Short mmCIF file of C-alpha atoms and ligand atoms in Angstrom, two decimals:
data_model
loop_
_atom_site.label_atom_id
_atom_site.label_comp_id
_atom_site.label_asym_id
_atom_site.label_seq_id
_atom_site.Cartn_x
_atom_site.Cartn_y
_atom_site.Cartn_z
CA UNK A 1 27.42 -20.70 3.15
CA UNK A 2 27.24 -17.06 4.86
CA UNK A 3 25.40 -14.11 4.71
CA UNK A 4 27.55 -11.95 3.02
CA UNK A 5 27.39 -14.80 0.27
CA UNK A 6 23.59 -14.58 0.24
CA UNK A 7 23.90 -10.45 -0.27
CA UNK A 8 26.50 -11.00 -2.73
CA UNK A 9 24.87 -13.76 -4.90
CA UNK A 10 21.34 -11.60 -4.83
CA UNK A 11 23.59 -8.26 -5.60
CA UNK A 12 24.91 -10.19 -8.95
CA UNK A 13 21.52 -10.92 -9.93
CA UNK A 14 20.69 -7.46 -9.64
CA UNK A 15 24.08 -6.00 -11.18
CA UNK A 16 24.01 -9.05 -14.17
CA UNK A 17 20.42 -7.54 -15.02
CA UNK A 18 18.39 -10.72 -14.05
CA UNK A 19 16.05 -8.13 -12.03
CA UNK A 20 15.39 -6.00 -15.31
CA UNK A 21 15.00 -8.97 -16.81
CA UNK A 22 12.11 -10.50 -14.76
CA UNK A 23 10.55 -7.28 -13.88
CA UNK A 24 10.23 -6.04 -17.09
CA UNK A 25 8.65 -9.32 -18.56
CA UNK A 26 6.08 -9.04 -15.42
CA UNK A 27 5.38 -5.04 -16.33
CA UNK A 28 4.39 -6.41 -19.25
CA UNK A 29 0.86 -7.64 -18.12
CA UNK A 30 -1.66 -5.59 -18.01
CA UNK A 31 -2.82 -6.62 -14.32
CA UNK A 32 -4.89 -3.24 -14.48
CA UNK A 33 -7.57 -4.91 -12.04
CA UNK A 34 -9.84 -1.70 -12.40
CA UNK A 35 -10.41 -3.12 -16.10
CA UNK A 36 -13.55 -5.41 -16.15
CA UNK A 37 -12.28 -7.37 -18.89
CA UNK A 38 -8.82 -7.96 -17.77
CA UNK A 39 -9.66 -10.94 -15.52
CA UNK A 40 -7.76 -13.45 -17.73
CA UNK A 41 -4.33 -11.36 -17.60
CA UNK A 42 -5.20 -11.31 -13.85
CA UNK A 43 -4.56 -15.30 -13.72
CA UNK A 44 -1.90 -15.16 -16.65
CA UNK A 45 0.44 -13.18 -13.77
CA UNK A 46 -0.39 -15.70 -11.27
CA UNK A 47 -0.21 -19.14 -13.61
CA UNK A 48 2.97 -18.16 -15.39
CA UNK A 49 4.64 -15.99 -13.48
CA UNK A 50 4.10 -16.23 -9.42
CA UNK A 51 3.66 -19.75 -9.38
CA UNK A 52 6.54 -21.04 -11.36
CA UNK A 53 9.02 -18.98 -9.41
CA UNK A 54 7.77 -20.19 -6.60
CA UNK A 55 8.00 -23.92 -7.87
CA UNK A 56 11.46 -23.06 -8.10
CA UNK A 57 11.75 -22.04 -4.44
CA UNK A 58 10.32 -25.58 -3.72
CA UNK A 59 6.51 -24.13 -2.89
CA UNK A 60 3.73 -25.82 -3.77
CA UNK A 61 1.05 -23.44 -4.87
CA UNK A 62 -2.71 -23.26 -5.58
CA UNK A 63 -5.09 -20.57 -7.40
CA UNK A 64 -7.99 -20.27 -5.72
CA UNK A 65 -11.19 -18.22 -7.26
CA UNK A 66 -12.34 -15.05 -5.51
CA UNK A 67 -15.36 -15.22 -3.30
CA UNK A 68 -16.59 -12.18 -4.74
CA UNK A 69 -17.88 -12.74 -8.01
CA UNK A 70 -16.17 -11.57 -11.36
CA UNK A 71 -12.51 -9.82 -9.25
CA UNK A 72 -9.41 -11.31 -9.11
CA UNK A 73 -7.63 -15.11 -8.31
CA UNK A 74 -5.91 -15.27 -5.48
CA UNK A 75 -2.38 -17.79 -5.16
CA UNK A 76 -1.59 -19.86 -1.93
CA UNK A 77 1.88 -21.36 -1.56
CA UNK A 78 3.46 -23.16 1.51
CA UNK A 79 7.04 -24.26 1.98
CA UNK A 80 7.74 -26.30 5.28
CA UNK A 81 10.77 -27.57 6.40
CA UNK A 82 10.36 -28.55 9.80
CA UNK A 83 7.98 -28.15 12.77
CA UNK A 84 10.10 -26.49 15.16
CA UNK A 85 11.18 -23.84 12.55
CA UNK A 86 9.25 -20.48 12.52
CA UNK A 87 7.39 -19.77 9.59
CA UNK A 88 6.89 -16.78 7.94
CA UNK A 89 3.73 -15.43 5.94
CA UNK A 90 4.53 -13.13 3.13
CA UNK A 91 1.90 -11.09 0.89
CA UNK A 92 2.24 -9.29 -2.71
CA UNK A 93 -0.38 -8.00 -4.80
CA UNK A 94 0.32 -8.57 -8.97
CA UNK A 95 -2.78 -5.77 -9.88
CA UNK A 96 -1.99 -2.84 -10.80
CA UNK A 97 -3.60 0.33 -11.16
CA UNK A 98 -4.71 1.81 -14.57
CA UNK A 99 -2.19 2.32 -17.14
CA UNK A 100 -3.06 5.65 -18.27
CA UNK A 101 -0.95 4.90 -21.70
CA UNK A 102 -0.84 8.26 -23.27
CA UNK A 103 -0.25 10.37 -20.53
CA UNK A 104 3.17 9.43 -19.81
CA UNK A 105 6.27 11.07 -20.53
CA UNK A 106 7.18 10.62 -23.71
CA UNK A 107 9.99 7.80 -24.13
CA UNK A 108 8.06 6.10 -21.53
CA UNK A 109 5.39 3.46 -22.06
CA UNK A 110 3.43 1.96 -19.25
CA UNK A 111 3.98 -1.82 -19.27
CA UNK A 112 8.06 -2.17 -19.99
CA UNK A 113 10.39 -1.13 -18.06
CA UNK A 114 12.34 2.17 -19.14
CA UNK A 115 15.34 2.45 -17.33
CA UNK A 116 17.26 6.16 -17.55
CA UNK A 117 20.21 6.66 -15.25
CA UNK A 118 18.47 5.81 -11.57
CA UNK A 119 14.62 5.56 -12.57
CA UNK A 120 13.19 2.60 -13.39
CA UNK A 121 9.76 3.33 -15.21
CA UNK A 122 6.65 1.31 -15.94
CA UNK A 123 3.34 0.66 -14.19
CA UNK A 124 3.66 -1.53 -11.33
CA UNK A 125 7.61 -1.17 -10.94
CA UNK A 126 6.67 0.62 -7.41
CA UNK A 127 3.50 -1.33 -6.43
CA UNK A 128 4.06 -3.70 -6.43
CA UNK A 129 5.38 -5.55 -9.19
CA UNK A 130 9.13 -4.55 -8.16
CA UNK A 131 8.82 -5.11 -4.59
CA UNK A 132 7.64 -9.03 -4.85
CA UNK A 133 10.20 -9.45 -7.29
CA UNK A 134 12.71 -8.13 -4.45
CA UNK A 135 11.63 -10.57 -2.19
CA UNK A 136 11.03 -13.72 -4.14
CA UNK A 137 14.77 -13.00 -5.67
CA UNK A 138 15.84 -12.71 -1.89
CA UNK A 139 14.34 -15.75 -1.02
CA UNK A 140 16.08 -17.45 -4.40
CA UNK A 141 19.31 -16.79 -2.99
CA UNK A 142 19.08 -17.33 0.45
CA UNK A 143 18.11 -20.79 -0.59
CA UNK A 144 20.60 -20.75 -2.88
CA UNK A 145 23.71 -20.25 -0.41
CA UNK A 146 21.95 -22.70 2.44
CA UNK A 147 22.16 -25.64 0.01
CA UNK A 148 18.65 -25.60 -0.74
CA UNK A 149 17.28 -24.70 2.72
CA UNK A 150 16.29 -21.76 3.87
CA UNK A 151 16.33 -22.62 7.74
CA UNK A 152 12.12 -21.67 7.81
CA UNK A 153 8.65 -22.40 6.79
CA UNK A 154 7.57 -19.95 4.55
CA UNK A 155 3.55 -19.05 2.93
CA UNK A 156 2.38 -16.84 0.61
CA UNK A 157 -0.71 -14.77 -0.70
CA UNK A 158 -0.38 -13.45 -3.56
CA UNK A 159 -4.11 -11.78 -4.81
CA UNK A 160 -4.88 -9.49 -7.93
CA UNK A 161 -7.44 -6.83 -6.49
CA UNK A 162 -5.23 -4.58 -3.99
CA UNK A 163 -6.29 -1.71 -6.12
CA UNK A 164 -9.62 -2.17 -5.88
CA UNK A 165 -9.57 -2.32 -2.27
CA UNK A 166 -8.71 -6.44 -1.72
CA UNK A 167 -12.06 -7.58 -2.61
CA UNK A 168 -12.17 -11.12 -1.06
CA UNK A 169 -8.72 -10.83 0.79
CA UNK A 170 -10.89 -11.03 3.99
CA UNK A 171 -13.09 -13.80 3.51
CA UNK A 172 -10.35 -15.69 2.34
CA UNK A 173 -7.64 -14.98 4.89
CA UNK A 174 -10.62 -16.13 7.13
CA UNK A 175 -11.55 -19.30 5.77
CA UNK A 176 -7.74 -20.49 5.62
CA UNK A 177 -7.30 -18.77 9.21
CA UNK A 178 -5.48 -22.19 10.46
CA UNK A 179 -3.55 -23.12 6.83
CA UNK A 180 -1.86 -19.57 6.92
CA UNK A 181 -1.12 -19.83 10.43
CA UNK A 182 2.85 -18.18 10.89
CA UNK A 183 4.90 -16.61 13.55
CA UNK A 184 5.18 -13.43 11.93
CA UNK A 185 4.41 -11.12 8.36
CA UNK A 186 7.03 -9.90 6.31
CA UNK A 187 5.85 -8.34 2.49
CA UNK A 188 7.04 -5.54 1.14
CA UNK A 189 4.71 -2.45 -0.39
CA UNK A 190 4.75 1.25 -0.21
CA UNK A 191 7.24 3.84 0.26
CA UNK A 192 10.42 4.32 2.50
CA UNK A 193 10.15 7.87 4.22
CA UNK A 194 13.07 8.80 1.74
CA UNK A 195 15.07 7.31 -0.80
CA UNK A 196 18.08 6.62 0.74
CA UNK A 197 16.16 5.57 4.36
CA UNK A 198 15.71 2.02 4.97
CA UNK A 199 12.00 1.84 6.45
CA UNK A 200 10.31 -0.93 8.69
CA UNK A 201 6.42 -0.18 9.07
CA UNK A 202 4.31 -1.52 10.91
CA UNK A 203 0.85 -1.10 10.61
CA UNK A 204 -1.25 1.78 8.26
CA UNK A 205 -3.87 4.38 8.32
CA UNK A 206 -7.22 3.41 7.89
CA UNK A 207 -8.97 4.92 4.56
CA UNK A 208 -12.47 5.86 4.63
CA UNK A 209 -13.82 6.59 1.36
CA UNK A 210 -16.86 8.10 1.15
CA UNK A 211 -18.92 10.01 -1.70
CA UNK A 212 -20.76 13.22 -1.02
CA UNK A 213 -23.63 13.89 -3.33
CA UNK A 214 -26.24 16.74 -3.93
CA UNK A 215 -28.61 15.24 -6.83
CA UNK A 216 -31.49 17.77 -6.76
CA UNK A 217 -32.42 17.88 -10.64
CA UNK A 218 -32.40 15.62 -13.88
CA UNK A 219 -31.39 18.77 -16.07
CA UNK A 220 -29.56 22.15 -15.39
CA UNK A 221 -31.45 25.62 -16.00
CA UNK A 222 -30.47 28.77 -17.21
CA UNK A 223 -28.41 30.33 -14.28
CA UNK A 224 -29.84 34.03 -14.79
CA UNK A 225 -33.16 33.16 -15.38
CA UNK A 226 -33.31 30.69 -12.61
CA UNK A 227 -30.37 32.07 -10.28
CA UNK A 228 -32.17 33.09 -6.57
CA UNK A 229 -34.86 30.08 -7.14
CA UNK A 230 -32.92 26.94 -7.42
CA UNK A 231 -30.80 25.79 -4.79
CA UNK A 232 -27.38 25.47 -6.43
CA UNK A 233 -25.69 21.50 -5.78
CA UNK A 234 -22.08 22.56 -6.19
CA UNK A 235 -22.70 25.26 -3.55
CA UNK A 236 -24.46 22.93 -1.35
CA UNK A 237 -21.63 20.52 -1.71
CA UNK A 238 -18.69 22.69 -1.43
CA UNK A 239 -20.04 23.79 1.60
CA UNK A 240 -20.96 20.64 3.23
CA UNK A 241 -17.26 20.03 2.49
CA UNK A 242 -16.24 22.99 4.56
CA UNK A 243 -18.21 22.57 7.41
CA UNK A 244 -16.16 18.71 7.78
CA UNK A 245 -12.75 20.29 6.66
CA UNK A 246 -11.90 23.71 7.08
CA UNK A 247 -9.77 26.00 4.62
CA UNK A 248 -6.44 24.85 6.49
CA UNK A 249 -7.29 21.30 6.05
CA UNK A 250 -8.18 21.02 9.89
CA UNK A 251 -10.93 18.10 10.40
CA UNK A 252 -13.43 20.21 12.56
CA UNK A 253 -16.11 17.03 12.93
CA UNK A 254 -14.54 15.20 15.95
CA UNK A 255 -16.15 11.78 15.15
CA UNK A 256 -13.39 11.97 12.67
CA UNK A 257 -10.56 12.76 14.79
CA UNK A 258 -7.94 10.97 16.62
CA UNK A 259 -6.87 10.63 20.41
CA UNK A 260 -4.15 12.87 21.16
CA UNK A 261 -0.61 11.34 20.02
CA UNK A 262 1.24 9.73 22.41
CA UNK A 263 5.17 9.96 23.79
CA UNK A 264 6.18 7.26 22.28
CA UNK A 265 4.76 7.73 19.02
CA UNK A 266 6.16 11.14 19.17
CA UNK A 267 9.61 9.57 19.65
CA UNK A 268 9.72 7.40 16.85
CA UNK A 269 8.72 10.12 14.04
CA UNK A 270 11.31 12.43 15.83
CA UNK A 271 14.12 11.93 13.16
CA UNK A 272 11.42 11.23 10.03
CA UNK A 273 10.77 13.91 7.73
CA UNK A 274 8.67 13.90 5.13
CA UNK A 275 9.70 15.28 1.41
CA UNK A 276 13.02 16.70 1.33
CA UNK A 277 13.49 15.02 -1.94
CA UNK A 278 14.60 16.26 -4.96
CA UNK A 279 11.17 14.92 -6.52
CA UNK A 280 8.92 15.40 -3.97
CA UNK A 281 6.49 18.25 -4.03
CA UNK A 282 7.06 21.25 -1.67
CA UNK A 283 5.61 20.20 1.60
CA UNK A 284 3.16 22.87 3.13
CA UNK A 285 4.44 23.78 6.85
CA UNK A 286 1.29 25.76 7.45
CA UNK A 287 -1.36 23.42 6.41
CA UNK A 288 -3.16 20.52 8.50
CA UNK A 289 -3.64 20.25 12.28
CA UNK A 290 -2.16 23.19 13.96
CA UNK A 291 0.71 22.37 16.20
CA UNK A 292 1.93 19.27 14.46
CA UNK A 293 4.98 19.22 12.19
CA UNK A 294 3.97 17.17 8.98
CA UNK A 295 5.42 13.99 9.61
CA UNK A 296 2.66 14.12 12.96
CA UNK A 297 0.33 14.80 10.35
CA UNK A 298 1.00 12.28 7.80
CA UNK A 299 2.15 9.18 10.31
CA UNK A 300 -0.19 10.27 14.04
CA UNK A 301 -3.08 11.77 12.57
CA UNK A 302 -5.95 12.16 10.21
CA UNK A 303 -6.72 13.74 7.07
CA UNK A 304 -9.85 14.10 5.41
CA UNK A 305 -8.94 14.70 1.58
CA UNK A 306 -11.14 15.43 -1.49
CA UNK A 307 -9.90 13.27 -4.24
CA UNK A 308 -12.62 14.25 -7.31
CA UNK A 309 -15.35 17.23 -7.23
CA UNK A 310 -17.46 17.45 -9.64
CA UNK A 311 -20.50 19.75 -11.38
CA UNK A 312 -20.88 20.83 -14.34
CA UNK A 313 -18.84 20.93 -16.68
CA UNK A 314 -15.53 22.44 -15.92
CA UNK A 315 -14.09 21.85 -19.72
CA UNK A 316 -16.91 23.42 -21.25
CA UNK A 317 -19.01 25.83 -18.96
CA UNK A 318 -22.11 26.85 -19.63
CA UNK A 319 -24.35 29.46 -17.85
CA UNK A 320 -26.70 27.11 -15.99
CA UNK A 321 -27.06 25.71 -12.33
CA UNK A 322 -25.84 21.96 -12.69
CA UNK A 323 -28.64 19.22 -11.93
CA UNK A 324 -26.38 17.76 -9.64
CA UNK A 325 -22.80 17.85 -7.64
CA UNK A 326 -20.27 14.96 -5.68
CA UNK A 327 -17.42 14.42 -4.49
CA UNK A 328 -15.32 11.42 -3.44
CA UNK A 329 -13.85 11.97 -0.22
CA UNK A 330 -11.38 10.01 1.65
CA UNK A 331 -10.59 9.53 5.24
CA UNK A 332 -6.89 8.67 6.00
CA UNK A 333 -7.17 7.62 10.21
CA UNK A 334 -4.63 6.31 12.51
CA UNK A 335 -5.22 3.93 15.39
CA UNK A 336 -7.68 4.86 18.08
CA UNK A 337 -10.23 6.53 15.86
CA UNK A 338 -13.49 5.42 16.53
CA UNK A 339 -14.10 4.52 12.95
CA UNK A 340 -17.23 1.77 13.50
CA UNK A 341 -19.84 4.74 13.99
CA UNK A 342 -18.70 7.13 11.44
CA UNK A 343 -21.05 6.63 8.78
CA UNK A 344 -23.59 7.71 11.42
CA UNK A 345 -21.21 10.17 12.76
CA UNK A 346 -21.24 12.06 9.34
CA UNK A 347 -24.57 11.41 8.48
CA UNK A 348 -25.76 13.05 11.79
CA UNK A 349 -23.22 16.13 11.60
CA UNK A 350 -24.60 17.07 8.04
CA UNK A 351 -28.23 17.12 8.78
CA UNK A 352 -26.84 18.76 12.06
CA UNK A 353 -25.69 21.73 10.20
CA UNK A 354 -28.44 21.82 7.38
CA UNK A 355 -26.82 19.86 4.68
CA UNK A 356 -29.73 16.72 4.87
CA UNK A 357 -29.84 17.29 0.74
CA UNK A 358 -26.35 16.00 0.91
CA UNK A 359 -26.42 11.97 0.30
CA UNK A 360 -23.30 9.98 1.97
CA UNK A 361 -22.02 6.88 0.80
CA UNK A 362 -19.81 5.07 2.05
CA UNK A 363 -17.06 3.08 -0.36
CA UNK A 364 -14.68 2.04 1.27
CA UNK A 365 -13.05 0.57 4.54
CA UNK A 366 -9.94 -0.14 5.14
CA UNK A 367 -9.27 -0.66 8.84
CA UNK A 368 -6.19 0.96 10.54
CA UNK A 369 -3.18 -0.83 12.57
CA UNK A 370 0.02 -0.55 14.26
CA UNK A 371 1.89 -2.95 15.60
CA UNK A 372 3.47 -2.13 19.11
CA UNK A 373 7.11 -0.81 18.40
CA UNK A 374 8.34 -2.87 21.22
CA UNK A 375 7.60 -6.03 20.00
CA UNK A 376 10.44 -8.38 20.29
CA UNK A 377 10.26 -8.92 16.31
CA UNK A 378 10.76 -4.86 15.49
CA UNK A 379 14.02 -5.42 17.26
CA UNK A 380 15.11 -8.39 15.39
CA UNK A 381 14.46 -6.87 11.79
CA UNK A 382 15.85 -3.61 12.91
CA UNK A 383 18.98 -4.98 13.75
CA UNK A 384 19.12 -7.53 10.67
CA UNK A 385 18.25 -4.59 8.64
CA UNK A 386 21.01 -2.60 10.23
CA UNK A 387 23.65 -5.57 9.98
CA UNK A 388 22.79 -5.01 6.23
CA UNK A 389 23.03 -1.43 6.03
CA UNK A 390 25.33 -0.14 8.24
CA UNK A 391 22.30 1.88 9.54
CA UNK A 392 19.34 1.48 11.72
CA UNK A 393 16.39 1.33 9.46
CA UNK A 394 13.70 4.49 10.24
CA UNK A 395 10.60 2.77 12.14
CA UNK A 396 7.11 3.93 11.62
CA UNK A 397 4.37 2.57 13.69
CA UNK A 398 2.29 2.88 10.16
CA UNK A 399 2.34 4.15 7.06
CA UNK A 400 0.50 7.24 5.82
CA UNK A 401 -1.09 5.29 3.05
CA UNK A 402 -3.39 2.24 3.28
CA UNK A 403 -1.82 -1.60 2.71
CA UNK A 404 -4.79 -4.25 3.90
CA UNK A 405 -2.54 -5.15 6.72
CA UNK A 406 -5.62 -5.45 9.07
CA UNK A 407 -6.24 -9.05 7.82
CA UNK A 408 -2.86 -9.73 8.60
CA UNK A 409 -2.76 -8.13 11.89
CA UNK A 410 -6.57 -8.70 12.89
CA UNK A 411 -7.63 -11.92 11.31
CA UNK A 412 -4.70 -13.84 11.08
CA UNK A 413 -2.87 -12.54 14.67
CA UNK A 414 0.67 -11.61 13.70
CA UNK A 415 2.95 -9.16 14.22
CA UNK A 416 3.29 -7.92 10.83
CA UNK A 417 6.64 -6.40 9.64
CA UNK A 418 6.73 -4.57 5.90
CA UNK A 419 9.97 -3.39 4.69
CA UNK A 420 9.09 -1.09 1.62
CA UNK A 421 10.97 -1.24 -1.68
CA UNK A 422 9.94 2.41 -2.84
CA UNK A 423 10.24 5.90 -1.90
CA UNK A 424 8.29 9.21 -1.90
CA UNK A 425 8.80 10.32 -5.13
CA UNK A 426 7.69 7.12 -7.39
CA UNK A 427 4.78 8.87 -8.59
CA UNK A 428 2.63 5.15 -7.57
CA UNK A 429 -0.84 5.12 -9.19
CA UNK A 430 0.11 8.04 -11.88
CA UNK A 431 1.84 8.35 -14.74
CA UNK A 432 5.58 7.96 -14.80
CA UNK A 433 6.04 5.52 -11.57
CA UNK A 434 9.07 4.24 -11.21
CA UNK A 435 11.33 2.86 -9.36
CA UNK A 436 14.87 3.39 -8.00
CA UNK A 437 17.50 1.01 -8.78
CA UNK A 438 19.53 1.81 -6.12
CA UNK A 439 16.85 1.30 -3.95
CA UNK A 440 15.85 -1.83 -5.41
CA UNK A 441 19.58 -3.17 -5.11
CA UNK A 442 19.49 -2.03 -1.65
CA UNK A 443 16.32 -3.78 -0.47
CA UNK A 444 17.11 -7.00 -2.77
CA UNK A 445 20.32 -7.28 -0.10
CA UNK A 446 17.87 -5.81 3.36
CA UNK A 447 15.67 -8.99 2.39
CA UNK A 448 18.45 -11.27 1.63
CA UNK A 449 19.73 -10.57 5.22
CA UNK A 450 16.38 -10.71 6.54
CA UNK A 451 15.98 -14.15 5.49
CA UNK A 452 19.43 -15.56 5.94
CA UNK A 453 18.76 -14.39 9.66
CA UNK A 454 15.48 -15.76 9.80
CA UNK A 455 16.81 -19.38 8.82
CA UNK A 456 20.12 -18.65 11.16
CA UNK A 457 17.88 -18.80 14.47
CA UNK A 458 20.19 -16.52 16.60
CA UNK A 459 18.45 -13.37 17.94
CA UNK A 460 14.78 -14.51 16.67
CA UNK A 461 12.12 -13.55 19.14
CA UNK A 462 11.32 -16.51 22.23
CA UNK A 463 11.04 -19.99 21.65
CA UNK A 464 12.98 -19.94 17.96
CA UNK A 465 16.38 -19.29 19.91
CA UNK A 466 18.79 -21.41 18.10
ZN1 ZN B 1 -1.34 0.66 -5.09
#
């Protein structure tokens, strides 16, 4: 009964191939919750694969429909072992995003897992598939080496729409406000700032998606005949773009800026660097807010991105002014941007500058947070993460990228901790993700410690002193 057993035990699951094993077979849905008609592979992953593993772990478990009508179940699960233990709420999300069969590598197929030399391949192996397998395997042998105790309460949501933004994540998390009641979050989703970093993060950016459209005509006309007469959408639209984002990528409406970045944000990205890996795209120095380095851009500050532009057609040209142009754009914010009003915000700055052709609407919001780096439960996972490691994990106060953490955070009040089981370069929500098995060995053992330590008592935060 020690740790080290715990990190061994989980490291012989992983090195005997049970983690292929059981991450393949759950690759093998199709969770693709973008699909309309995949709602009954949606429950499959929760009925036969999430909820008997967790019946193994001694949880009882429910499925509960989603409040909003035709998107994914969601699972509950509680394990209690004693009142004056401290519980833990943990999160994973079994919907993926689309396949995209044919345009993988070839050799590779989307749902199994390919495994060549490091890379682990198949939709879902990065997010998020192969990070709740991590930690319900950690959890399995933690219990495991404690003689069928783990030393804490645990609860779980598990839901099946992350990818389409959470639907119902919110009102649920809200209705069961006192049943998921814990003393702190721990899930695991996203990337580590670099393979071979050991991450804690803490909060995320915000995402604000919005679509810009110019719809001025049911048909397109002859672009010579008609050129000088028509106002033109795509030119309308490209420059309504501009006039929010210039050329350098510099948000220039301040609505959708943030405060100024403070010391001690500063401090903790001093030592993170983003890219630097051998897969990772060339990262542009010069591009973004002037006189912050990129990981100030990507971890302290916004972005406003175009993710689609369309008018026309681009495959097949013809000589005509296009009935109609959009664009889906996307806000990435950090805490402290003034998010609430920015609907109006935009809406005001393009009539503002002539652009009042230009429709906005908003799709999405996704809420930023950040836990405060000195809270007393940072410490403790840095330093079980370090007794793991032999390192002190990296610490961002929040990811670049957007988890729904604000439910956690927000509606349910805790300090939530997410330990991510991927890295830069996993190519998540194209073709070809992957994972790294070293990484995934790695964080199988992070967890493992993080849970043996939870159920040892020594070093938790306040009352849970054992
Ligand atoms: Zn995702």
């Amino acid at each position: 009964m020690t740790r080290s057993n715990a990190l061994e035990r989980v490291s012989r699951y992983f090195d005997s191939g049970g983690f292929l094993a059981d991450l393949d077979r759950r690759v093998g849905y199709r969770t693709e919750s973008e699909e309309v008609d995949h709602g009954a592979t949606l429950l499959e992953y929760l009925e036969r694969e999430i909820a008997p593993s967790l019946h193994e772990l001694g949880f009882s478990t429910r499925i509960m429909d989603n409040p909003v009508a035709a998107r994914g179940p969601f699972l509950i699960a509680h394990r209690h072992e004693g009142d004056d233990f401290p519980t833990v709420l943990s999160y994973g999300h079994g919907d993926v995003v689309r396949g995209h069969d044919s345009r993988w590598r070839e050799g590779l197929t989307p749902w199994r897992v390919t495994v060549e030399g490091a890379h682990w391949f198949g939709r879902g192996t990065a997010d998020n598939k192969g990070q709740h397998t991590i930690n319900l395997a950690a959890l399995r042998a933690v219990l495991a080496e404690r003689g069928g105790r783990l030393g804490f309460n645990a609860k779980m949501i598990f839901e099946m729409g992350e990818e389409m933004g959470s639907p119902g994540l919110r009102d649920v998390c809200t209705a069961l406000r006192d049943e998921l009641a814990a003393d702190v979050f721990i899930a695991s989703d996203g990337p580590r700032v670099a393979a071979g970093r050991p991450t804690l993060f803490l909060g995320s950016r915000g995402v604000l998606g919005f679509e810009l459209s110019v719809d001025l005509r049911d048909a397109a006309y002859h672009s010579g005949h008609w050129g000088g007469a028509l106002r033109n959408p795509g030119v309308v639209l490209a420059n309504a773009i501009a006039s929010l984002v210039d050329a350098q990528g510099r948000i220039t409406i301040d609505a959708l800026r943030p405060p100024p970045l403070t010391g001690a944000i500063k401090n903790a990205l001093a030592e993170v660097e983003v890219g630097g890996g051998d897969e990772d795209p060339d990262v542009d120095v010069d591009y973004g807010e002037p006189g912050l380095t990129p990981t100030e851009r990507v971890f302290g500050w916004n972005t406003l991105e175009v993710l689609a532009f369309g008018a026309g057609n681009p495959a097949k040209p013809v000589y005509a002014i296009p009935g109609r142009a959009s664009a889906i754009c996307q806000l990435a914010y950090v805490v402290g941007t003034r998010c609430e009003g920015a609907e109006a915000a935009i809406r005001e700055h393009l009539d503002r500058h002539g652009f009042s052709c230009v429709d906005l609407r908003i799709s999405l919001h996704m809420p930023a947070t950040r836990l405060d780096i000195d809270n007393p439960w940072v410490r403790w996972a840095s330093n079980s993460v370090a007794r793991t490691t032999g390192r002190a994990p990296v610490i961002l106060p929040n990811i670049g990228g957007a988890v729904p953490n604000d439910i956690f955070a927000d509606v349910l009040g805790l300090p939530t901790l997410w330990v991510p089981h991927s890295y830069p370069g996993c190519r998540q929500h194209a073709p070809d993700e992957h994972m790294l098995g070293g990484v995934a060995r790695e964080g199988l053992r992070m967890m493992a410690g993080l849970f043996w330590d939870l159920g040892e008592g020594s070093g938790l935060p306040g009352a849970f002193q054992r």
